[in-house]
Amino acid sequence: MRKSQIVETPRGPVEIPTGLLIGGEWVDAENRKQFEVFNPSTGLAFVSIADASPKDAVRALDAADSAQESWGKTSSRHRSTILRRIADGLREHASSLSWIISAELGKPVREAEGEVEGSAQIFDFLADQVTQQRGSYSTPPNGGFRIITTHEPIGPSYLVTPWNFPLLMSARKVGAALAAGCSVILKPAAQTPTTSQLFGHIMMEAGVPEGVANVIPTSSASEQSSKLMADPRLRKVSFTGSTQVGSHLLKLAAPNVIATSMELGGNGPFIVLEGADIKKAAEDAVIAKYRNAGQVCVAANRIIVEKSIEEEFTARFVAAVNELKVGPAHDPSVDIGPLASESQVCDVRELVEQAVAEGAELISEVTVSEDSGYFYPPQVLAGASREFRIASEEIFGPVAVVYSAENAEDAIQFANATEYGLVGYIYSEDVGMALKCAEELKTGIVAINRPVVAEPSAPFGGIKASGLGKEGGEGGIREFQNEKYIALAL
Ligand code: NAP
Ligand code: MG
């Protein structure tokens, strides 16, 4: 591997490509700039990665554009074989990948292992699905001619991912785009580019042709996206991250009418109704809230509990939270690692301090003993009002707020009182009641008696300010294709 750096991990050395992946080669940034990646468990830098300039981004688009035509014409069987090899490669490199995710993000290593396996499963699913894609042949109601429909790759695609799932988010986007026959330019988050570097290496090993997959980390995301999205050769942008940046990218997409998929922020309600299995609901709320230290777009942001069971639920929930172990992400016994960055810690602390000043009460007892790294303890707040800032903002940290509701109707009303609409969780043993609430929730995803929703074969995506389009499921590959209609005279 050219242009690489050896990183020591508790499972041995890992070789990280440090260049930009452009046209099948690892190359220096044109200005030779690099940027450092920090380990949130220690606050120390552990690797330096090439920092793509806007000129490098154009080089990547040149490569993607040159590779597009031939990749788009490959058979789906051929693409399926390559997708399967990527799944195999992810599993072969699972140990290094999970340690690197853990090192650059602070995700507990057990969770990082789950992220790697989940990413491999996305490629498994796409490898199966891509050979099953069909067009259609039909007659219009008034007869006279024939309608043929077929799908073609949309073209070079710009894939922008966040730091909270450095591999899974890349796998969703890159996998669907490659399956659809598109060449890609992947831009990882500046905080977590290392995982994408290894992922790029795995794609090359799996036989992805040169120029089809390009990886260009950068410290100047805004300049990069402005440059690329002004270029008419780019045909698609798929973004996961904040609503603010998503909205900005939608504006950049407008002049050239670039197709967009947007997975944005959330403010997920976790509703526990009378008659729920309270023990299970409390245990699951811990998973739905504290996975990845709450830095998850589908995290339970507002825990809304029917008044009659609030006391029992809260007691069980707080007891479980008080058992959570906080520590360095590489320790396999740790439940909650550090947050991804110092600014993330500041944001969460500020939100909690404001809620407490406004009258909320801290009812959990976990503290942090680490004296370095970006740690923040898991917390539970009660007594917050629906008008507090913490009720309307995405917390993106290990802080749960428990609200009480008069009844199911009141719970749903509060749940829907947000500009977001990604996910809602409902706990009730009355399936009819749970389904009725599921129909009323204004979200793209609803989970009933289940704390985890991501699944390659299911359509993941939000409505309202939470986004546009779906990743995974029946339509995931279609997000990267144009449907063509051919009218045939007979
Ligand atoms: P962010 O600032 O929106 O960043 C996400 C990605 O966009 C990063 O790669 C970032 O690069 C890049 N970016 C920022 N400004 C850009 C620009 N002008 N042009 C092109 N790219 C740009 O979000 P974040 O702070 O990293 O992540 C937290 C947010 O993401 C939360 O609101 C969360 O809800 C959301 N999220 C949503 C989902 C979902 O599936 N719906 C999943 C995960 C996270 P840099 O790293 O260089 O800033
Ligand atoms: Mg940001």
Coordinates of C-alpha atoms and ligand atoms in Angstrom, one line a residue:
M1 CA 0.0 0.0 0.0
R2 CA 1.6 3.3 -1.1
K3 CA 1.3 6.4 1.2
S4 CA 0.4 4.8 4.4
Q5 CA 1.0 5.0 8.1
I6 CA 1.1 2.2 10.7
V7 CA -1.3 2.8 13.6
E8 CA -0.8 0.7 16.7
T9 CA -4.0 -0.8 18.2
P10 CA -4.5 -3.2 21.1
R11 CA -4.9 -6.0 18.4
G12 CA -1.7 -5.1 16.6
P13 CA -0.6 -2.7 13.9
V14 CA -3.0 -1.5 11.3
E15 CA -1.7 0.0 8.0
I16 CA -3.8 3.1 7.0
P17 CA -3.7 4.6 3.5
T18 CA -3.0 8.3 4.1
G19 CA -3.4 9.6 0.5
L20 CA -6.5 10.5 -1.4
L21 CA -8.1 7.7 -3.4
I22 CA -8.5 9.1 -6.9
G23 CA -8.6 7.1 -10.1
G24 CA -7.6 3.9 -8.3
E25 CA -4.4 5.4 -6.9
W26 CA -3.5 6.7 -3.4
V27 CA -2.2 10.2 -4.2
D28 CA -1.0 13.3 -2.3
A29 CA -3.3 16.3 -2.1
E30 CA -2.1 18.8 -4.8
N31 CA -0.9 21.2 -2.1
R32 CA 0.5 18.3 0.0
K33 CA -1.6 19.4 2.9
Q34 CA -2.6 16.8 5.6
F35 CA -4.8 17.0 8.7
E36 CA -4.7 15.2 11.9
V37 CA -7.2 12.8 13.3
F38 CA -7.8 12.7 17.1
N39 CA -8.7 9.9 19.4
P40 CA -11.5 11.2 21.7
S41 CA -10.6 8.8 24.4
T42 CA -7.2 10.5 24.9
G43 CA -7.5 13.8 23.0
L44 CA -4.4 12.9 21.1
A45 CA -3.8 12.8 17.3
F46 CA -3.0 9.3 16.0
V47 CA -2.8 9.6 12.2
S48 CA -2.5 12.3 9.5
I49 CA -4.6 12.1 6.3
A50 CA -4.3 14.0 3.0
D51 CA -6.5 17.0 3.0
A52 CA -8.2 17.3 -0.4
S53 CA -8.4 20.8 -2.0
P54 CA -11.2 21.8 -4.3
K55 CA -8.8 21.1 -7.2
D56 CA -8.4 17.5 -5.9
A57 CA -12.1 17.2 -5.8
V58 CA -12.3 18.1 -9.5
R59 CA -9.6 15.5 -10.2
A60 CA -11.8 12.9 -8.4
L61 CA -14.8 14.0 -10.5
D62 CA -12.7 13.7 -13.6
A63 CA -11.9 10.1 -12.6
A64 CA -15.5 9.3 -11.6
D65 CA -16.8 10.8 -14.9
S66 CA -14.3 8.8 -17.0
A67 CA -15.2 5.6 -15.2
Q68 CA -19.0 6.1 -15.2
E69 CA -19.8 4.8 -18.7
S70 CA -18.1 1.5 -18.5
W71 CA -19.1 0.8 -14.9
G72 CA -22.7 1.7 -15.8
K73 CA -22.7 -0.9 -18.5
T74 CA -21.4 -3.8 -16.5
S75 CA -23.8 -6.6 -15.8
S76 CA -25.6 -6.7 -12.5
R77 CA -24.1 -10.1 -12.0
H78 CA -20.6 -8.5 -12.2
R79 CA -21.5 -5.8 -9.8
S80 CA -23.1 -8.3 -7.5
T81 CA -19.8 -10.3 -7.4
I82 CA -17.9 -7.2 -6.5
L83 CA -20.4 -6.1 -3.8
R84 CA -20.1 -9.6 -2.3
R85 CA -16.3 -9.3 -2.3
I86 CA -16.6 -6.0 -0.4
A87 CA -18.8 -7.7 2.2
D88 CA -16.2 -10.4 2.6
G89 CA -13.4 -7.8 2.7
L90 CA -15.2 -5.9 5.5
R91 CA -15.4 -9.1 7.5
E92 CA -11.8 -10.0 6.9
H93 CA -10.7 -6.5 8.1
A94 CA -13.4 -6.4 10.9
S95 CA -10.8 -6.4 13.7
S96 CA -8.8 -3.4 12.2
L97 CA -11.9 -1.5 11.1
S98 CA -13.6 -1.8 14.5
W99 CA -10.5 -0.6 16.3
I100 CA -10.1 2.3 14.0
I101 CA -13.8 3.3 14.3
S102 CA -13.4 3.1 18.1
A103 CA -10.1 5.2 17.9
E104 CA -11.3 8.0 15.8
L105 CA -14.9 8.3 17.1
G106 CA -14.8 7.0 20.6
K107 CA -17.4 4.4 19.9
P108 CA -17.1 1.4 22.4
V109 CA -15.3 -1.3 20.5
R110 CA -18.2 -3.8 20.9
E111 CA -20.5 -1.4 19.2
A112 CA -18.0 -0.7 16.5
E113 CA -17.8 -4.5 15.8
G114 CA -21.6 -4.4 15.3
E115 CA -21.2 -1.4 12.9
V116 CA -18.7 -3.4 10.8
E117 CA -21.0 -6.5 10.6
G118 CA -24.0 -4.3 9.9
S119 CA -22.0 -2.7 7.0
A120 CA -21.1 -6.1 5.6
Q121 CA -24.8 -7.1 5.7
I122 CA -25.6 -4.1 3.6
F123 CA -23.3 -5.3 0.9
D124 CA -24.7 -8.9 1.2
F125 CA -28.2 -7.5 0.8
L126 CA -27.3 -5.3 -2.2
A127 CA -25.3 -8.2 -3.8
D128 CA -28.6 -10.3 -3.7
Q129 CA -30.9 -7.4 -4.6
V130 CA -29.1 -6.0 -7.6
T131 CA -29.5 -9.0 -9.8
Q132 CA -33.3 -9.0 -9.2
Q133 CA -34.0 -5.5 -10.6
R134 CA -36.7 -5.5 -13.3
G135 CA -38.1 -3.1 -15.8
S136 CA -41.6 -3.4 -17.2
Y137 CA -43.6 -3.8 -20.5
S138 CA -47.2 -2.8 -20.6
T139 CA -50.1 -1.4 -22.7
P140 CA -51.7 1.9 -21.9
P141 CA -55.4 1.8 -20.9
N142 CA -56.4 3.1 -24.3
G143 CA -54.1 0.7 -26.1
G144 CA -52.3 1.8 -29.3
F145 CA -48.7 1.4 -28.3
R146 CA -46.4 -0.2 -25.7
I147 CA -44.8 1.3 -22.5
I148 CA -41.4 0.0 -21.7
T149 CA -39.6 1.1 -18.5
T150 CA -36.1 0.6 -17.6
H151 CA -33.6 2.0 -15.1
E152 CA -30.2 3.6 -15.8
P153 CA -27.5 4.8 -13.5
I154 CA -27.9 8.4 -12.6
G155 CA -24.2 9.2 -13.0
P156 CA -21.3 10.4 -10.8
S157 CA -22.5 10.7 -7.2
Y158 CA -21.1 12.8 -4.3
L159 CA -21.6 11.0 -1.0
V160 CA -21.2 13.1 2.1
T161 CA -21.2 11.2 5.4
P162 CA -21.2 12.2 9.2
W163 CA -18.9 11.1 11.9
N164 CA -21.3 9.1 14.1
F165 CA -21.3 5.9 11.9
P166 CA -18.2 6.3 9.8
L167 CA -18.5 2.9 8.1
L168 CA -22.2 2.2 8.1
M169 CA -23.2 5.5 6.5
S170 CA -20.5 5.1 3.8
A171 CA -21.6 1.5 3.2
R172 CA -25.3 2.5 2.7
K173 CA -24.4 5.2 0.2
V174 CA -21.5 3.6 -1.6
G175 CA -23.2 0.2 -1.7
A176 CA -26.4 1.5 -3.3
A177 CA -24.6 3.7 -5.8
L178 CA -22.2 1.0 -6.9
A179 CA -25.1 -1.4 -7.2
A180 CA -27.0 1.1 -9.4
G181 CA -24.0 1.4 -11.7
C182 CA -22.8 4.8 -10.5
S183 CA -19.2 6.0 -9.9
V184 CA -18.8 7.7 -6.5
I185 CA -16.8 10.4 -4.7
L186 CA -17.0 9.7 -1.0
K187 CA -16.4 12.6 1.4
P188 CA -16.2 11.4 5.0
A189 CA -16.5 13.7 8.0
A190 CA -13.3 15.5 8.9
Q191 CA -13.4 14.0 12.4
T192 CA -13.5 10.4 11.1
P193 CA -11.8 10.0 7.8
T194 CA -9.6 7.0 8.8
T195 CA -12.4 4.4 8.5
S196 CA -13.2 5.5 5.0
Q197 CA -9.5 5.2 4.0
L198 CA -9.5 1.6 5.1
F199 CA -12.9 1.1 3.4
G200 CA -11.3 2.5 0.2
H201 CA -8.5 0.0 0.4
I202 CA -11.1 -2.8 0.9
M203 CA -13.0 -1.7 -2.2
M204 CA -9.7 -1.7 -4.3
E205 CA -8.9 -5.2 -3.0
A206 CA -12.4 -6.3 -3.9
G207 CA -11.8 -5.3 -7.6
V208 CA -13.8 -2.0 -7.8
P209 CA -12.3 -0.6 -11.1
E210 CA -10.2 2.5 -11.0
G211 CA -12.1 5.8 -10.8
V212 CA -15.4 4.1 -9.8
A213 CA -14.8 4.7 -6.1
N214 CA -12.9 7.8 -5.0
V215 CA -12.3 8.9 -1.4
I216 CA -11.4 12.6 -0.7
P217 CA -11.3 13.6 3.0
T218 CA -11.0 17.3 3.5
S219 CA -10.9 20.0 6.1
S220 CA -12.7 22.4 3.8
A221 CA -16.1 20.7 3.1
S222 CA -17.8 23.9 2.1
E223 CA -15.3 24.8 -0.6
Q224 CA -15.3 21.2 -1.8
S225 CA -19.1 20.9 -2.1
S226 CA -19.4 24.3 -3.8
K227 CA -16.9 23.4 -6.4
L228 CA -18.2 19.9 -7.2
M229 CA -21.9 20.8 -7.2
A230 CA -21.3 23.6 -9.7
D231 CA -20.0 21.0 -12.1
P232 CA -22.7 19.7 -14.4
R233 CA -21.0 16.3 -14.6
L234 CA -22.1 15.6 -11.1
R235 CA -25.6 14.1 -11.1
K236 CA -26.4 13.1 -7.5
V237 CA -25.6 14.1 -4.0
S238 CA -26.5 11.8 -1.1
F239 CA -26.0 13.4 2.3
T240 CA -26.3 12.3 5.9
G241 CA -25.8 14.9 8.6
S242 CA -27.5 18.0 10.1
T243 CA -30.6 19.6 8.6
Q244 CA -28.7 22.9 8.3
V245 CA -26.0 21.5 6.0
G246 CA -28.6 19.4 4.1
S247 CA -30.6 22.4 3.4
H248 CA -27.5 24.2 2.2
L249 CA -26.6 21.3 -0.2
L250 CA -30.2 21.4 -1.5
K251 CA -29.6 25.0 -2.5
L252 CA -26.3 24.1 -4.2
A253 CA -28.1 21.2 -6.1
A254 CA -30.8 23.6 -7.5
P255 CA -28.9 25.4 -10.4
N256 CA -27.8 22.1 -12.1
V257 CA -30.9 20.2 -10.9
I258 CA -28.8 17.6 -9.2
A259 CA -30.8 14.7 -7.7
T260 CA -30.6 14.6 -3.9
S261 CA -31.1 12.1 -1.0
M262 CA -31.0 13.7 2.5
E263 CA -30.8 11.9 5.8
L264 CA -31.0 14.7 8.3
G265 CA -31.5 15.3 12.0
G266 CA -34.2 13.9 14.3
N267 CA -36.0 14.5 17.6
G268 CA -37.3 11.0 18.2
P269 CA -40.1 10.4 20.7
F270 CA -40.0 7.1 22.7
I271 CA -43.5 6.6 23.9
V272 CA -44.4 4.2 26.8
L273 CA -48.1 3.6 27.2
E274 CA -50.1 2.1 30.0
G275 CA -50.1 -1.6 29.7
A276 CA -46.6 -1.7 28.2
D277 CA -44.1 -4.2 29.5
I278 CA -42.4 -1.6 31.7
K279 CA -39.3 -3.6 32.5
K280 CA -38.6 -4.2 28.8
A281 CA -39.5 -0.6 27.9
A282 CA -37.0 0.7 30.4
E283 CA -34.2 -1.7 29.2
D284 CA -34.9 -0.8 25.6
A285 CA -35.0 2.9 26.3
V286 CA -31.4 2.6 27.5
I287 CA -30.4 1.1 24.1
A288 CA -32.5 3.6 22.1
K289 CA -31.0 6.5 24.0
Y290 CA -27.4 5.6 24.9
R291 CA -26.1 3.6 21.9
N292 CA -23.0 5.5 20.6
A293 CA -23.4 7.8 23.6
G294 CA -26.6 9.2 22.2
Q295 CA -24.9 10.4 19.0
V296 CA -27.4 8.7 16.8
C297 CA -29.9 10.3 14.5
V298 CA -32.6 7.8 15.5
A299 CA -31.8 8.2 19.3
A300 CA -34.7 8.5 21.7
N301 CA -34.6 12.3 22.2
R302 CA -37.8 12.6 24.2
I303 CA -39.0 9.8 26.4
I304 CA -42.7 10.3 26.8
V305 CA -44.4 8.2 29.5
E306 CA -48.1 7.9 30.3
K307 CA -48.7 9.4 33.8
S308 CA -50.0 6.2 35.5
I309 CA -46.8 4.3 34.9
E310 CA -44.3 7.2 34.9
E311 CA -43.0 6.5 38.4
E312 CA -42.3 2.8 37.9
F313 CA -40.8 3.3 34.4
T314 CA -38.5 6.1 35.6
A315 CA -37.3 4.2 38.6
R316 CA -36.4 1.2 36.5
F317 CA -34.8 3.4 33.7
V318 CA -32.7 5.4 36.1
A319 CA -31.5 2.3 37.9
A320 CA -30.4 0.8 34.5
V321 CA -28.6 4.1 33.6
N322 CA -26.8 4.2 36.9
E323 CA -25.3 0.8 36.0
L324 CA -23.7 2.1 32.7
K325 CA -19.9 2.0 32.7
V326 CA -18.2 5.0 31.1
G327 CA -14.6 4.7 30.0
P328 CA -12.1 4.6 27.0
A329 CA -13.7 3.2 23.9
H330 CA -11.1 0.5 23.4
D331 CA -12.1 -1.2 26.7
P332 CA -14.5 -4.0 25.8
S333 CA -16.3 -3.7 29.1
V334 CA -17.3 -0.1 28.5
D335 CA -20.9 0.9 27.7
I336 CA -20.4 4.6 27.0
G337 CA -17.2 6.0 25.5
P338 CA -16.2 9.6 25.1
L339 CA -18.2 11.9 22.8
A340 CA -16.8 12.5 19.4
S341 CA -15.2 15.9 20.1
E342 CA -14.7 18.6 22.7
S343 CA -17.3 20.8 21.0
Q344 CA -19.8 18.0 21.2
V345 CA -19.3 17.9 25.0
C346 CA -19.7 21.7 25.2
D347 CA -23.0 21.6 23.2
V348 CA -24.5 18.8 25.4
R349 CA -23.3 20.4 28.6
E350 CA -24.8 23.8 27.6
L351 CA -28.2 22.2 26.7
V352 CA -28.4 20.4 30.1
E353 CA -27.3 23.4 32.1
Q354 CA -30.0 25.5 30.5
A355 CA -32.6 22.8 31.1
V356 CA -31.6 22.6 34.8
A357 CA -31.6 26.4 35.1
E358 CA -35.1 26.4 33.7
G359 CA -36.2 23.9 36.3
A360 CA -35.4 20.4 35.2
E361 CA -34.0 18.0 37.7
L362 CA -31.0 15.7 37.3
I363 CA -32.1 12.3 38.6
S364 CA -29.2 9.9 37.6
E365 CA -25.9 9.5 39.4
V366 CA -23.2 8.4 37.0
T367 CA -20.0 10.5 37.1
V368 CA -16.9 10.6 34.9
S369 CA -13.4 9.8 36.4
E370 CA -11.3 10.2 33.3
D371 CA -9.1 13.3 33.4
S372 CA -8.4 13.4 29.7
G373 CA -10.5 12.7 26.6
Y374 CA -14.0 14.1 25.7
F375 CA -16.1 12.3 28.4
Y376 CA -19.6 13.2 29.5
P377 CA -21.6 11.0 31.8
P378 CA -25.0 9.4 30.9
Q379 CA -27.7 11.5 32.5
V380 CA -31.5 11.5 33.0
L381 CA -33.5 14.6 33.5
A382 CA -37.0 14.8 34.8
G383 CA -39.4 17.7 35.2
A384 CA -38.6 19.4 31.9
S385 CA -41.4 21.3 30.3
R386 CA -42.3 20.8 26.6
E387 CA -41.3 24.4 26.0
F388 CA -37.7 24.0 27.1
R389 CA -35.0 24.2 24.4
I390 CA -34.0 20.6 25.2
A391 CA -37.4 19.4 24.1
S392 CA -37.1 20.9 20.6
E393 CA -33.4 20.4 19.9
E394 CA -31.6 17.2 18.9
I395 CA -29.5 16.4 22.0
F396 CA -27.0 14.1 20.2
G397 CA -25.4 13.1 23.5
P398 CA -26.0 10.7 26.5
V399 CA -28.8 12.7 28.1
A400 CA -32.4 11.4 28.4
V401 CA -35.3 13.6 29.3
V402 CA -38.5 11.9 30.7
Y403 CA -41.7 13.8 30.0
S404 CA -45.2 12.7 31.2
A405 CA -48.3 12.5 29.1
E406 CA -51.9 12.4 30.2
N407 CA -52.8 9.7 27.7
A408 CA -51.9 8.2 24.4
E409 CA -53.5 11.1 22.5
D410 CA -51.5 13.6 24.4
A411 CA -48.3 11.6 23.9
I412 CA -48.8 11.5 20.1
Q413 CA -49.6 15.2 20.1
F414 CA -46.3 16.1 21.8
A415 CA -44.4 13.5 19.7
N416 CA -45.6 15.3 16.5
A417 CA -44.9 18.8 17.9
T418 CA -41.5 19.1 16.1
E419 CA -40.2 20.0 12.7
Y420 CA -38.4 16.7 12.5
G421 CA -39.9 13.3 11.5
L422 CA -37.3 10.6 11.4
V423 CA -38.3 7.9 13.9
G424 CA -40.8 7.3 16.8
Y425 CA -40.8 4.4 19.3
I426 CA -44.0 3.0 20.8
Y427 CA -44.2 0.6 23.7
S428 CA -47.5 -1.1 24.4
E429 CA -48.6 -4.7 24.7
D430 CA -51.9 -3.7 23.0
V431 CA -50.9 -4.2 19.3
G432 CA -54.0 -2.5 18.0
M433 CA -53.3 0.6 20.1
A434 CA -49.6 0.6 19.1
L435 CA -50.6 0.4 15.4
K436 CA -53.1 3.2 15.8
C437 CA -50.3 5.4 17.3
A438 CA -47.9 4.3 14.6
E439 CA -50.3 5.5 12.0
E440 CA -50.6 8.8 13.7
L441 CA -46.9 9.5 14.2
K442 CA -45.6 11.9 11.6
T443 CA -42.3 10.1 11.0
G444 CA -40.7 8.0 8.3
I445 CA -40.0 5.1 10.7
V446 CA -41.9 3.7 13.6
A447 CA -40.6 1.0 16.0
I448 CA -43.1 -0.9 18.1
N449 CA -41.6 -2.6 21.2
R450 CA -38.1 -2.5 19.5
P451 CA -35.2 -0.2 20.3
V452 CA -33.3 -0.6 17.0
V453 CA -34.5 0.0 13.5
A454 CA -31.6 0.0 11.0
E455 CA -31.8 -3.0 8.7
P456 CA -30.5 -3.3 5.1
S457 CA -33.7 -4.6 3.6
A458 CA -35.9 -1.9 5.2
P459 CA -36.4 1.7 3.9
F460 CA -34.5 4.0 6.2
G461 CA -35.4 7.7 6.0
G462 CA -37.3 10.6 7.5
I463 CA -40.0 13.1 6.5
K464 CA -40.3 16.9 7.2
A465 CA -37.0 18.4 8.3
S466 CA -35.5 14.9 8.7
G467 CA -34.9 14.4 5.0
L468 CA -35.8 13.2 1.5
G469 CA -35.5 9.7 0.0
K470 CA -34.7 6.3 1.5
E471 CA -31.6 4.2 2.1
G472 CA -32.0 0.5 1.9
G473 CA -35.2 -1.5 1.3
E474 CA -36.8 -2.0 -2.1
G475 CA -36.0 1.5 -3.3
G476 CA -32.5 2.0 -2.1
I477 CA -30.8 1.3 -5.4
R478 CA -33.4 3.3 -7.3
E479 CA -32.2 6.5 -5.5
F480 CA -29.2 6.2 -7.8
Q481 CA -31.0 5.5 -11.0
N482 CA -33.2 7.3 -13.6
E483 CA -36.3 5.6 -14.7
K484 CA -36.6 5.7 -18.5
Y485 CA -39.9 5.3 -20.3
I486 CA -39.7 4.1 -23.9
A487 CA -42.9 4.5 -26.0
L488 CA -43.0 1.8 -28.7
A489 CA -45.4 2.1 -31.6
L490 CA -46.7 -1.2 -32.8
Ligands
NAP1 P1 -22.9 18.1 9.7 O1 -22.1 19.3 10.1 O2 -24.1 18.3 8.9 O3 -21.8 17.2 8.9 C1 -22.1 16.0 8.2 C2 -21.2 16.0 7.0 O4 -21.4 17.1 6.2 C3 -19.7 16.0 7.4 O5 -19.0 15.2 6.4 C4 -19.3 17.4 7.2 O6 -17.9 17.7 6.9 C5 -20.1 17.7 6.0 N1 -20.3 19.1 5.7 C6 -20.5 20.2 6.6 N2 -20.7 21.3 5.9 C7 -20.7 21.0 4.6 C8 -20.8 21.7 3.4 N3 -21.0 23.1 3.4 N4 -20.7 21.1 2.2 C9 -20.5 19.7 2.2 N5 -20.4 19.0 3.3 C10 -20.4 19.6 4.5 O7 -23.3 17.2 10.9 P2 -22.5 16.7 12.1 O8 -22.4 17.8 13.0 O9 -21.2 16.0 11.6 O10 -23.4 15.4 12.6 C11 -24.5 15.6 13.5 C12 -25.8 15.7 12.7 O11 -26.0 14.7 11.7 C13 -27.0 15.6 13.6 O12 -27.9 16.6 13.5 C14 -27.6 14.2 13.2 O13 -29.0 14.1 13.4 C15 -27.3 14.1 11.8 N6 -27.3 12.7 11.4 C16 -28.4 12.2 10.7 C17 -28.4 10.9 10.3 C18 -29.6 10.4 9.6 O14 -29.5 9.3 9.1 N7 -30.7 11.0 9.4 C19 -27.3 10.1 10.7 C20 -26.3 10.6 11.4 C21 -26.3 11.9 11.7 P3 -17.0 18.1 8.1 O15 -16.8 17.0 8.9 O16 -15.8 18.6 7.4 O17 -17.7 19.2 8.8
MG2 MG -20.8 20.1 11.5

